[in-house]
Amino acid sequence: MISLAPGTKVFLACRPVDLRNGFDGLAAKTKLVIGADPFSGHLFLFRGKRGDYLKALYWDGSGLCLFAKRLEKGRFIWPPIVEGATTLTPAQLALLIEAMDWRKTVAPPLPRQPLLV
C-alpha cells in the first residue's frame, strides 16, 4: 500500500490515457488532463483503456515516483468516462488498488436527532 502524508489529495483522471507514457508523459498529462501541478506532492492516478491497468504519479520531494498495477483477472472499478478528474480519499484509493468498489465508501448520512415527545 502507498503511504500518503496527511493532506495529500488523490486525483483520478476520468478519461483513459496512453499508459506507454512514463514519468515525463504522465507529468504532462497531469497538467493537461487534471489541471494540476505534478510536483505539488499530490498523487495522480491514470487508467488504461481496458480498465485493468493503472499508473500513479507522485512527487515525494526528491523525485517523481511512478507506480503501476495490472490486474491479471477482472477490471478496476472506475467512475464514468467524462472530461477532467475526480478526487478520492486515501481509503477509496486503497480499495481501488485492491480492485474493490471504492464508490461505496461514502460516509452514511448522520442519523436524525431524536425528538422528545
N, CA, C and O atoms as CSV, one atom per row, in Angstrom:
chain,resi,resn,atom,element,x,y,z
A,1,MET,N,N,0.834,-1.183,0.000
A,1,MET,CA,C,0.000,0.000,0.000
A,1,MET,C,C,0.870,1.234,0.000
A,1,MET,O,O,1.919,1.265,0.644
A,2,ILE,N,N,0.441,2.239,-0.713
A,2,ILE,CA,C,1.136,3.507,-0.771
A,2,ILE,C,C,0.787,4.308,0.470
A,2,ILE,O,O,-0.392,4.499,0.767
A,3,SER,N,N,1.780,4.775,1.193
A,3,SER,CA,C,1.552,5.590,2.378
A,3,SER,C,C,1.585,7.060,1.978
A,3,SER,O,O,2.575,7.543,1.427
A,4,LEU,N,N,0.502,7.761,2.260
A,4,LEU,CA,C,0.400,9.168,1.887
A,4,LEU,C,C,0.503,10.052,3.119
A,4,LEU,O,O,0.000,9.710,4.189
A,5,ALA,N,N,1.158,11.186,2.957
A,5,ALA,CA,C,1.263,12.153,4.037
A,5,ALA,C,C,-0.105,12.793,4.272
A,5,ALA,O,O,-0.902,12.896,3.339
A,6,PRO,N,N,-0.389,13.221,5.496
A,6,PRO,CA,C,-1.664,13.902,5.752
A,6,PRO,C,C,-1.811,15.123,4.847
A,6,PRO,O,O,-0.853,15.864,4.628
A,7,GLY,N,N,-2.998,15.318,4.335
A,7,GLY,CA,C,-3.260,16.454,3.451
A,7,GLY,C,C,-3.000,16.170,1.984
A,7,GLY,O,O,-3.270,17.022,1.137
A,8,THR,N,N,-2.481,14.995,1.666
A,8,THR,CA,C,-2.231,14.641,0.269
A,8,THR,C,C,-3.548,14.300,-0.406
A,8,THR,O,O,-4.317,13.478,0.093
A,9,LYS,N,N,-3.803,14.930,-1.539
A,9,LYS,CA,C,-5.013,14.648,-2.299
A,9,LYS,C,C,-4.710,13.583,-3.344
A,9,LYS,O,O,-3.580,13.462,-3.816
A,10,VAL,N,N,-5.724,12.821,-3.694
A,10,VAL,CA,C,-5.608,11.791,-4.723
A,10,VAL,C,C,-6.529,12.199,-5.872
A,10,VAL,O,O,-7.745,12.286,-5.701
A,11,PHE,N,N,-5.946,12.447,-7.033
A,11,PHE,CA,C,-6.707,12.837,-8.214
A,11,PHE,C,C,-6.737,11.666,-9.187
A,11,PHE,O,O,-5.711,11.033,-9.439
A,12,LEU,N,N,-7.906,11.384,-9.728
A,12,LEU,CA,C,-8.079,10.305,-10.682
A,12,LEU,C,C,-8.555,10.895,-12.000
A,12,LEU,O,O,-9.634,11.481,-12.076
A,13,ALA,N,N,-7.732,10.733,-13.050
A,13,ALA,CA,C,-8.135,11.177,-14.386
A,13,ALA,C,C,-9.246,10.258,-14.865
A,13,ALA,O,O,-9.082,9.038,-14.874
A,14,CYS,N,N,-10.374,10.832,-15.264
A,14,CYS,CA,C,-11.539,10.011,-15.626
A,14,CYS,C,C,-11.432,9.406,-17.020
A,14,CYS,O,O,-12.002,8.344,-17.270
A,15,ARG,N,N,-10.718,10.053,-17.927
A,15,ARG,CA,C,-10.562,9.518,-19.284
A,15,ARG,C,C,-9.352,8.608,-19.348
A,15,ARG,O,O,-8.339,8.891,-18.708
A,16,PRO,N,N,-9.429,7.525,-20.103
A,16,PRO,CA,C,-8.244,6.667,-20.277
A,16,PRO,C,C,-7.125,7.427,-20.983
A,16,PRO,O,O,-7.382,8.282,-21.830
A,17,VAL,N,N,-5.894,7.111,-20.630
A,17,VAL,CA,C,-4.721,7.715,-21.268
A,17,VAL,C,C,-3.824,6.600,-21.793
A,17,VAL,O,O,-3.977,5.434,-21.429
A,18,ASP,N,N,-2.896,6.980,-22.646
A,18,ASP,CA,C,-1.921,6.033,-23.186
A,18,ASP,C,C,-0.906,5.727,-22.086
A,18,ASP,O,O,-0.086,6.577,-21.739
A,19,LEU,N,N,-0.961,4.535,-21.551
A,19,LEU,CA,C,-0.093,4.196,-20.426
A,19,LEU,C,C,1.296,3.750,-20.852
A,19,LEU,O,O,2.062,3.248,-20.030
A,20,ARG,N,N,1.632,3.927,-22.123
A,20,ARG,CA,C,3.032,3.744,-22.525
A,20,ARG,C,C,3.854,4.930,-22.047
A,20,ARG,O,O,5.084,4.872,-22.045
A,21,ASN,N,N,3.184,6.010,-21.641
A,21,ASN,CA,C,3.872,7.186,-21.109
A,21,ASN,C,C,4.584,6.829,-19.818
A,21,ASN,O,O,4.118,6.000,-19.036
A,22,GLY,N,N,5.710,7.464,-19.616
A,22,GLY,CA,C,6.463,7.303,-18.388
A,22,GLY,C,C,6.333,8.542,-17.527
A,22,GLY,O,O,5.288,9.192,-17.501
A,23,PHE,N,N,7.403,8.860,-16.825
A,23,PHE,CA,C,7.402,9.996,-15.908
A,23,PHE,C,C,7.006,11.295,-16.606
A,23,PHE,O,O,6.065,11.969,-16.186
A,24,ASP,N,N,7.720,11.640,-17.658
A,24,ASP,CA,C,7.505,12.935,-18.310
A,24,ASP,C,C,6.151,13.018,-19.004
A,24,ASP,O,O,5.482,14.048,-18.931
A,25,GLY,N,N,5.740,11.945,-19.674
A,25,GLY,CA,C,4.455,11.944,-20.358
A,25,GLY,C,C,3.294,12.078,-19.391
A,25,GLY,O,O,2.352,12.827,-19.650
A,26,LEU,N,N,3.351,11.359,-18.277
A,26,LEU,CA,C,2.267,11.451,-17.301
A,26,LEU,C,C,2.303,12.774,-16.545
A,26,LEU,O,O,1.255,13.280,-16.144
A,27,ALA,N,N,3.493,13.345,-16.343
A,27,ALA,CA,C,3.567,14.672,-15.722
A,27,ALA,C,C,2.901,15.703,-16.629
A,27,ALA,O,O,2.208,16.598,-16.146
A,28,ALA,N,N,3.107,15.583,-17.934
A,28,ALA,CA,C,2.454,16.499,-18.875
A,28,ALA,C,C,0.945,16.283,-18.857
A,28,ALA,O,O,0.185,17.250,-18.911
A,29,LYS,N,N,0.503,15.033,-18.784
A,29,LYS,CA,C,-0.933,14.747,-18.735
A,29,LYS,C,C,-1.547,15.245,-17.430
A,29,LYS,O,O,-2.725,15.601,-17.400
A,30,THR,N,N,-0.774,15.273,-16.366
A,30,THR,CA,C,-1.274,15.820,-15.107
A,30,THR,C,C,-1.679,17.273,-15.300
A,30,THR,O,O,-2.730,17.701,-14.821
A,31,LYS,N,N,-0.848,18.024,-15.998
A,31,LYS,CA,C,-1.175,19.426,-16.267
A,31,LYS,C,C,-2.345,19.556,-17.229
A,31,LYS,O,O,-3.262,20.341,-16.987
A,32,LEU,N,N,-2.323,18.787,-18.327
A,32,LEU,CA,C,-3.342,18.921,-19.363
A,32,LEU,C,C,-4.698,18.349,-18.949
A,32,LEU,O,O,-5.719,19.020,-19.101
A,33,VAL,N,N,-4.723,17.142,-18.438
A,33,VAL,CA,C,-5.978,16.445,-18.161
A,33,VAL,C,C,-6.567,16.856,-16.809
A,33,VAL,O,O,-7.759,17.145,-16.704
A,34,ILE,N,N,-5.728,16.879,-15.789
A,34,ILE,CA,C,-6.212,17.154,-14.433
A,34,ILE,C,C,-6.139,18.636,-14.102
A,34,ILE,O,O,-6.920,19.132,-13.289
A,35,GLY,N,N,-5.204,19.349,-14.727
A,35,GLY,CA,C,-5.061,20.776,-14.461
A,35,GLY,C,C,-4.351,21.073,-13.160
A,35,GLY,O,O,-4.620,22.090,-12.520
A,36,ALA,N,N,-3.443,20.194,-12.762
A,36,ALA,CA,C,-2.721,20.367,-11.505
A,36,ALA,C,C,-1.220,20.275,-11.748
A,36,ALA,O,O,-0.772,19.802,-12.792
A,37,ASP,N,N,-0.459,20.733,-10.769
A,37,ASP,CA,C,0.995,20.698,-10.830
A,37,ASP,C,C,1.486,19.306,-10.417
A,37,ASP,O,O,1.217,18.880,-9.294
A,38,PRO,N,N,2.196,18.590,-11.292
A,38,PRO,CA,C,2.651,17.240,-10.934
A,38,PRO,C,C,3.671,17.229,-9.801
A,38,PRO,O,O,3.941,16.175,-9.224
A,39,PHE,N,N,4.239,18.383,-9.475
A,39,PHE,CA,C,5.243,18.471,-8.410
A,39,PHE,C,C,4.644,19.046,-7.119
A,39,PHE,O,O,5.369,19.574,-6.276
A,40,SER,N,N,3.332,18.943,-6.973
A,40,SER,CA,C,2.638,19.511,-5.811
A,40,SER,C,C,2.661,18.595,-4.590
A,40,SER,O,O,2.332,19.031,-3.487
A,41,GLY,N,N,3.044,17.335,-4.772
A,41,GLY,CA,C,3.033,16.392,-3.660
A,41,GLY,C,C,1.742,15.606,-3.564
A,41,GLY,O,O,1.564,14.816,-2.637
A,42,HIS,N,N,0.839,15.812,-4.509
A,42,HIS,CA,C,-0.398,15.038,-4.545
A,42,HIS,C,C,-0.194,13.814,-5.429
A,42,HIS,O,O,0.767,13.754,-6.197
A,43,LEU,N,N,-1.081,12.851,-5.326
A,43,LEU,CA,C,-0.998,11.616,-6.094
A,43,LEU,C,C,-1.963,11.709,-7.277
A,43,LEU,O,O,-3.112,12.120,-7.117
A,44,PHE,N,N,-1.491,11.327,-8.458
A,44,PHE,CA,C,-2.289,11.404,-9.675
A,44,PHE,C,C,-2.404,10.011,-10.281
A,44,PHE,O,O,-1.398,9.369,-10.581
A,45,LEU,N,N,-3.645,9.548,-10.458
A,45,LEU,CA,C,-3.917,8.218,-10.996
A,45,LEU,C,C,-4.405,8.322,-12.430
A,45,LEU,O,O,-5.180,9.213,-12.778
A,46,PHE,N,N,-3.934,7.392,-13.258
A,46,PHE,CA,C,-4.335,7.339,-14.663
A,46,PHE,C,C,-4.744,5.912,-14.973
A,46,PHE,O,O,-4.159,4.962,-14.452
A,47,ARG,N,N,-5.757,5.763,-15.827
A,47,ARG,CA,C,-6.255,4.446,-16.184
A,47,ARG,C,C,-5.978,4.132,-17.636
A,47,ARG,O,O,-5.863,5.028,-18.472
A,48,GLY,N,N,-5.873,2.846,-17.924
A,48,GLY,CA,C,-5.735,2.392,-19.297
A,48,GLY,C,C,-7.104,2.225,-19.942
A,48,GLY,O,O,-8.134,2.303,-19.274
A,49,LYS,N,N,-7.098,1.997,-21.236
A,49,LYS,CA,C,-8.350,1.889,-21.991
A,49,LYS,C,C,-9.191,0.688,-21.557
A,49,LYS,O,O,-10.411,0.801,-21.439
A,50,ARG,N,N,-8.556,-0.452,-21.320
A,50,ARG,CA,C,-9.301,-1.665,-20.958
A,50,ARG,C,C,-9.800,-1.644,-19.516
A,50,ARG,O,O,-10.708,-2.400,-19.170
A,51,GLY,N,N,-9.225,-0.795,-18.675
A,51,GLY,CA,C,-9.676,-0.704,-17.290
A,51,GLY,C,C,-9.009,-1.665,-16.328
A,51,GLY,O,O,-9.384,-1.732,-15.157
A,52,ASP,N,N,-8.011,-2.420,-16.812
A,52,ASP,CA,C,-7.340,-3.377,-15.927
A,52,ASP,C,C,-5.928,-2.936,-15.542
A,52,ASP,O,O,-5.176,-3.703,-14.941
A,53,TYR,N,N,-5.577,-1.713,-15.885
A,53,TYR,CA,C,-4.208,-1.226,-15.673
A,53,TYR,C,C,-4.276,0.208,-15.182
A,53,TYR,O,O,-5.043,1.012,-15.712
A,54,LEU,N,N,-3.481,0.533,-14.174
A,54,LEU,CA,C,-3.408,1.913,-13.700
A,54,LEU,C,C,-1.962,2.286,-13.427
A,54,LEU,O,O,-1.117,1.433,-13.154
A,55,LYS,N,N,-1.703,3.576,-13.508
A,55,LYS,CA,C,-0.415,4.131,-13.116
A,55,LYS,C,C,-0.665,5.319,-12.211
A,55,LYS,O,O,-1.618,6.074,-12.399
A,56,ALA,N,N,0.204,5.473,-11.225
A,56,ALA,CA,C,0.109,6.582,-10.274
A,56,ALA,C,C,1.420,7.356,-10.305
A,56,ALA,O,O,2.502,6.769,-10.306
A,57,LEU,N,N,1.309,8.668,-10.329
A,57,LEU,CA,C,2.470,9.554,-10.336
A,57,LEU,C,C,2.450,10.365,-9.056
A,57,LEU,O,O,1.418,10.914,-8.670
A,58,TYR,N,N,3.611,10.437,-8.394
A,58,TYR,CA,C,3.684,11.094,-7.083
A,58,TYR,C,C,5.051,11.747,-6.916
A,58,TYR,O,O,6.077,11.117,-7.170
A,59,TRP,N,N,5.066,13.002,-6.490
A,59,TRP,CA,C,6.311,13.723,-6.185
A,59,TRP,C,C,6.559,13.580,-4.692
A,59,TRP,O,O,5.743,14.036,-3.890
A,60,ASP,N,N,7.664,12.957,-4.299
A,60,ASP,CA,C,7.936,12.719,-2.876
A,60,ASP,C,C,8.858,13.763,-2.261
A,60,ASP,O,O,9.249,13.632,-1.101
A,61,GLY,N,N,9.207,14.785,-3.012
A,61,GLY,CA,C,10.088,15.834,-2.503
A,61,GLY,C,C,11.485,15.748,-3.068
A,61,GLY,O,O,12.197,16.751,-3.122
A,62,SER,N,N,11.893,14.552,-3.495
A,62,SER,CA,C,13.226,14.410,-4.081
A,62,SER,C,C,13.168,13.925,-5.521
A,62,SER,O,O,14.173,13.964,-6.231
A,63,GLY,N,N,12.001,13.468,-5.957
A,63,GLY,CA,C,11.851,12.997,-7.327
A,63,GLY,C,C,10.459,12.448,-7.570
A,63,GLY,O,O,9.668,12.272,-6.643
A,64,LEU,N,N,10.180,12.184,-8.826
A,64,LEU,CA,C,8.888,11.607,-9.187
A,64,LEU,C,C,8.909,10.099,-8.970
A,64,LEU,O,O,9.890,9.430,-9.296
A,65,CYS,N,N,7.828,9.573,-8.422
A,65,CYS,CA,C,7.649,8.129,-8.252
A,65,CYS,C,C,6.546,7.696,-9.206
A,65,CYS,O,O,5.541,8.390,-9.361
A,66,LEU,N,N,6.737,6.557,-9.837
A,66,LEU,CA,C,5.754,6.014,-10.760
A,66,LEU,C,C,5.390,4.607,-10.300
A,66,LEU,O,O,6.244,3.723,-10.227
A,67,PHE,N,N,4.116,4.414,-9.992
A,67,PHE,CA,C,3.619,3.118,-9.550
A,67,PHE,C,C,2.673,2.585,-10.615
A,67,PHE,O,O,1.953,3.354,-11.251
A,68,ALA,N,N,2.673,1.291,-10.808
A,68,ALA,CA,C,1.785,0.679,-11.802
A,68,ALA,C,C,1.205,-0.606,-11.229
A,68,ALA,O,O,1.836,-1.300,-10.432
A,69,LYS,N,N,-0.027,-0.902,-11.664
A,69,LYS,CA,C,-0.640,-2.180,-11.303
A,69,LYS,C,C,-1.514,-2.630,-12.467
A,69,LYS,O,O,-2.307,-1.863,-13.012
A,70,ARG,N,N,-1.343,-3.898,-12.829
A,70,ARG,CA,C,-2.174,-4.527,-13.847
A,70,ARG,C,C,-2.834,-5.737,-13.215
A,70,ARG,O,O,-2.168,-6.577,-12.608
A,71,LEU,N,N,-4.142,-5.820,-13.361
A,71,LEU,CA,C,-4.869,-6.961,-12.833
A,71,LEU,C,C,-4.746,-8.129,-13.804
A,71,LEU,O,O,-4.850,-7.948,-15.017
A,72,GLU,N,N,-4.530,-9.289,-13.286
A,72,GLU,CA,C,-4.463,-10.484,-14.119
A,72,GLU,C,C,-5.858,-10.935,-14.528
A,72,GLU,O,O,-6.039,-11.550,-15.579
A,73,LYS,N,N,-6.834,-10.628,-13.696
A,73,LYS,CA,C,-8.208,-11.031,-13.968
A,73,LYS,C,C,-9.136,-9.921,-13.494
A,73,LYS,O,O,-8.951,-9.387,-12.400
A,74,GLY,N,N,-10.118,-9.573,-14.290
A,74,GLY,CA,C,-11.079,-8.558,-13.897
A,74,GLY,C,C,-10.621,-7.152,-14.244
A,74,GLY,O,O,-9.627,-6.954,-14.943
A,75,ARG,N,N,-11.367,-6.185,-13.740
A,75,ARG,CA,C,-11.085,-4.769,-14.010
A,75,ARG,C,C,-11.256,-3.961,-12.742
A,75,ARG,O,O,-11.965,-4.360,-11.818
A,76,PHE,N,N,-10.591,-2.812,-12.716
A,76,PHE,CA,C,-10.785,-1.870,-11.625
A,76,PHE,C,C,-12.167,-1.233,-11.765
A,76,PHE,O,O,-12.733,-1.199,-12.857
A,77,ILE,N,N,-12.701,-0.734,-10.666
A,77,ILE,CA,C,-13.966,-0.006,-10.688
A,77,ILE,C,C,-13.628,1.458,-10.958
A,77,ILE,O,O,-12.945,2.102,-10.162
A,78,TRP,N,N,-14.107,1.973,-12.082
A,78,TRP,CA,C,-13.792,3.352,-12.488
A,78,TRP,C,C,-15.050,4.205,-12.503
A,78,TRP,O,O,-16.154,3.687,-12.671
A,79,PRO,N,N,-14.885,5.518,-12.328
A,79,PRO,CA,C,-16.046,6.404,-12.486
A,79,PRO,C,C,-16.408,6.496,-13.965
A,79,PRO,O,O,-15.642,6.040,-14.814
A,80,PRO,N,N,-17.563,7.078,-14.287
A,80,PRO,CA,C,-17.924,7.236,-15.703
A,80,PRO,C,C,-16.848,8.026,-16.451
A,80,PRO,O,O,-16.190,8.899,-15.885
A,81,ILE,N,N,-16.687,7.701,-17.736
A,81,ILE,CA,C,-15.693,8.399,-18.547
A,81,ILE,C,C,-16.241,9.763,-18.940
A,81,ILE,O,O,-17.135,9.870,-19.780
A,82,VAL,N,N,-15.697,10.791,-18.327
A,82,VAL,CA,C,-16.048,12.184,-18.612
A,82,VAL,C,C,-14.746,12.971,-18.662
A,82,VAL,O,O,-13.676,12.433,-18.378
A,83,GLU,N,N,-14.839,14.226,-19.019
A,83,GLU,CA,C,-13.651,15.084,-19.020
A,83,GLU,C,C,-13.240,15.404,-17.588
A,83,GLU,O,O,-14.068,15.381,-16.677
A,84,GLY,N,N,-11.976,15.700,-17.398
A,84,GLY,CA,C,-11.496,16.148,-16.108
A,84,GLY,C,C,-11.101,15.022,-15.182
A,84,GLY,O,O,-10.709,13.936,-15.611
A,85,ALA,N,N,-11.215,15.314,-13.892
A,85,ALA,CA,C,-10.756,14.372,-12.879
A,85,ALA,C,C,-11.698,14.390,-11.698
A,85,ALA,O,O,-12.528,15.288,-11.554
A,86,THR,N,N,-11.558,13.389,-10.859
A,86,THR,CA,C,-12.287,13.319,-9.606
A,86,THR,C,C,-11.265,13.105,-8.493
A,86,THR,O,O,-10.138,12.684,-8.752
A,87,THR,N,N,-11.650,13.390,-7.282
A,87,THR,CA,C,-10.738,13.168,-6.155
A,87,THR,C,C,-11.225,11.965,-5.354
A,87,THR,O,O,-12.424,11.700,-5.256
A,88,LEU,N,N,-10.268,11.253,-4.789
A,88,LEU,CA,C,-10.548,10.095,-3.953
A,88,LEU,C,C,-9.963,10.329,-2.571
A,88,LEU,O,O,-9.004,11.086,-2.420
A,89,THR,N,N,-10.527,9.696,-1.580
A,89,THR,CA,C,-9.932,9.702,-0.246
A,89,THR,C,C,-8.850,8.617,-0.210
A,89,THR,O,O,-8.843,7.735,-1.069
A,90,PRO,N,N,-7.947,8.663,0.754
A,90,PRO,CA,C,-6.962,7.577,0.864
A,90,PRO,C,C,-7.617,6.201,1.023
A,90,PRO,O,O,-7.088,5.212,0.515
A,91,ALA,N,N,-8.753,6.120,1.715
A,91,ALA,CA,C,-9.451,4.846,1.868
A,91,ALA,C,C,-9.987,4.361,0.520
A,91,ALA,O,O,-9.895,3.174,0.207
A,92,GLN,N,N,-10.543,5.270,-0.273
A,92,GLN,CA,C,-11.032,4.900,-1.598
A,92,GLN,C,C,-9.885,4.456,-2.497
A,92,GLN,O,O,-10.043,3.527,-3.289
A,93,LEU,N,N,-8.729,5.113,-2.380
A,93,LEU,CA,C,-7.543,4.709,-3.142
A,93,LEU,C,C,-7.152,3.277,-2.789
A,93,LEU,O,O,-6.862,2.475,-3.676
A,94,ALA,N,N,-7.142,2.956,-1.503
A,94,ALA,CA,C,-6.776,1.603,-1.074
A,94,ALA,C,C,-7.731,0.573,-1.661
A,94,ALA,O,O,-7.302,-0.497,-2.093
A,95,LEU,N,N,-9.017,0.886,-1.677
A,95,LEU,CA,C,-9.996,-0.039,-2.244
A,95,LEU,C,C,-9.829,-0.161,-3.747
A,95,LEU,O,O,-9.926,-1.259,-4.295
A,96,LEU,N,N,-9.578,0.959,-4.424
A,96,LEU,CA,C,-9.379,0.932,-5.873
A,96,LEU,C,C,-8.199,0.041,-6.235
A,96,LEU,O,O,-8.292,-0.774,-7.153
A,97,ILE,N,N,-7.099,0.191,-5.523
A,97,ILE,CA,C,-5.902,-0.596,-5.804
A,97,ILE,C,C,-6.165,-2.087,-5.570
A,97,ILE,O,O,-5.573,-2.933,-6.240
A,98,GLU,N,N,-7.038,-2.405,-4.636
A,98,GLU,CA,C,-7.393,-3.801,-4.369
A,98,GLU,C,C,-8.501,-4.297,-5.293
A,98,GLU,O,O,-8.982,-5.419,-5.133
A,99,ALA,N,N,-8.913,-3.471,-6.263
A,99,ALA,CA,C,-9.962,-3.805,-7.239
A,99,ALA,C,C,-11.320,-4.002,-6.584
A,99,ALA,O,O,-12.140,-4.789,-7.058
A,100,MET,N,N,-11.552,-3.285,-5.493
A,100,MET,CA,C,-12.849,-3.329,-4.823
A,100,MET,C,C,-13.641,-2.085,-5.211
A,100,MET,O,O,-13.069,-1.123,-5.724
A,101,ASP,N,N,-14.941,-2.095,-4.972
A,101,ASP,CA,C,-15.789,-0.967,-5.354
A,101,ASP,C,C,-15.612,0.180,-4.364
A,101,ASP,O,O,-16.239,0.194,-3.305
A,102,TRP,N,N,-14.765,1.130,-4.708
A,102,TRP,CA,C,-14.429,2.263,-3.843
A,102,TRP,C,C,-15.580,3.251,-3.730
A,102,TRP,O,O,-15.585,4.076,-2.816
A,103,ARG,N,N,-16.558,3.193,-4.633
A,103,ARG,CA,C,-17.661,4.161,-4.620
A,103,ARG,C,C,-18.570,3.947,-3.420
A,103,ARG,O,O,-19.337,4.843,-3.066
A,104,LYS,N,N,-18.503,2.791,-2.793
A,104,LYS,CA,C,-19.382,2.501,-1.662
A,104,LYS,C,C,-18.774,2.902,-0.329
A,104,LYS,O,O,-19.294,2.520,0.719
A,105,THR,N,N,-17.690,3.659,-0.339
A,105,THR,CA,C,-17.052,4.064,0.910
A,105,THR,C,C,-17.445,5.472,1.305
A,105,THR,O,O,-16.714,6.146,2.032
A,106,VAL,N,N,-18.582,5.914,0.837
A,106,VAL,CA,C,-19.072,7.235,1.201
A,106,VAL,C,C,-19.664,7.148,2.599
A,106,VAL,O,O,-20.389,6.205,2.917
A,107,ALA,N,N,-19.357,8.124,3.421
A,107,ALA,CA,C,-19.879,8.116,4.784
A,107,ALA,C,C,-21.402,8.207,4.752
A,107,ALA,O,O,-21.962,9.015,4.010
A,108,PRO,N,N,-22.064,7.392,5.544
A,108,PRO,CA,C,-23.526,7.460,5.560
A,108,PRO,C,C,-23.984,8.771,6.194
A,108,PRO,O,O,-23.249,9.376,6.974
A,109,PRO,N,N,-25.204,9.209,5.857
A,109,PRO,CA,C,-25.699,10.442,6.471
A,109,PRO,C,C,-25.861,10.257,7.970
A,109,PRO,O,O,-26.090,9.147,8.451
A,110,LEU,N,N,-25.740,11.350,8.697
A,110,LEU,CA,C,-25.900,11.292,10.146
A,110,LEU,C,C,-27.348,10.965,10.484
A,110,LEU,O,O,-28.260,11.411,9.789
A,111,PRO,N,N,-27.565,10.201,11.530
A,111,PRO,CA,C,-28.949,9.892,11.913
A,111,PRO,C,C,-29.656,11.155,12.403
A,111,PRO,O,O,-29.034,12.087,12.911
A,112,ARG,N,N,-30.969,11.152,12.231
A,112,ARG,CA,C,-31.739,12.309,12.685
A,112,ARG,C,C,-31.717,12.369,14.199
A,112,ARG,O,O,-31.646,11.344,14.877
A,113,GLN,N,N,-31.778,13.569,14.712
A,113,GLN,CA,C,-31.841,13.777,16.155
A,113,GLN,C,C,-33.183,13.257,16.675
A,113,GLN,O,O,-34.224,13.531,16.078
A,114,PRO,N,N,-33.167,12.529,17.753
A,114,PRO,CA,C,-34.458,12.077,18.295
A,114,PRO,C,C,-35.241,13.273,18.825
A,114,PRO,O,O,-34.673,14.243,19.326
A,115,LEU,N,N,-36.525,13.176,18.703
A,115,LEU,CA,C,-37.425,14.223,19.197
A,115,LEU,C,C,-38.003,13.808,20.527
A,115,LEU,O,O,-38.361,12.648,20.729
A,116,LEU,N,N,-38.091,14.756,21.426
A,116,LEU,CA,C,-38.752,14.482,22.697
A,116,LEU,C,C,-40.246,14.562,22.484
A,116,LEU,O,O,-40.735,15.478,21.823
A,117,VAL,N,N,-40.957,13.632,23.026
A,117,VAL,CA,C,-42.398,13.598,22.821
A,117,VAL,C,C,-43.104,13.976,24.088
A,117,VAL,O,O,-44.334,14.007,24.124
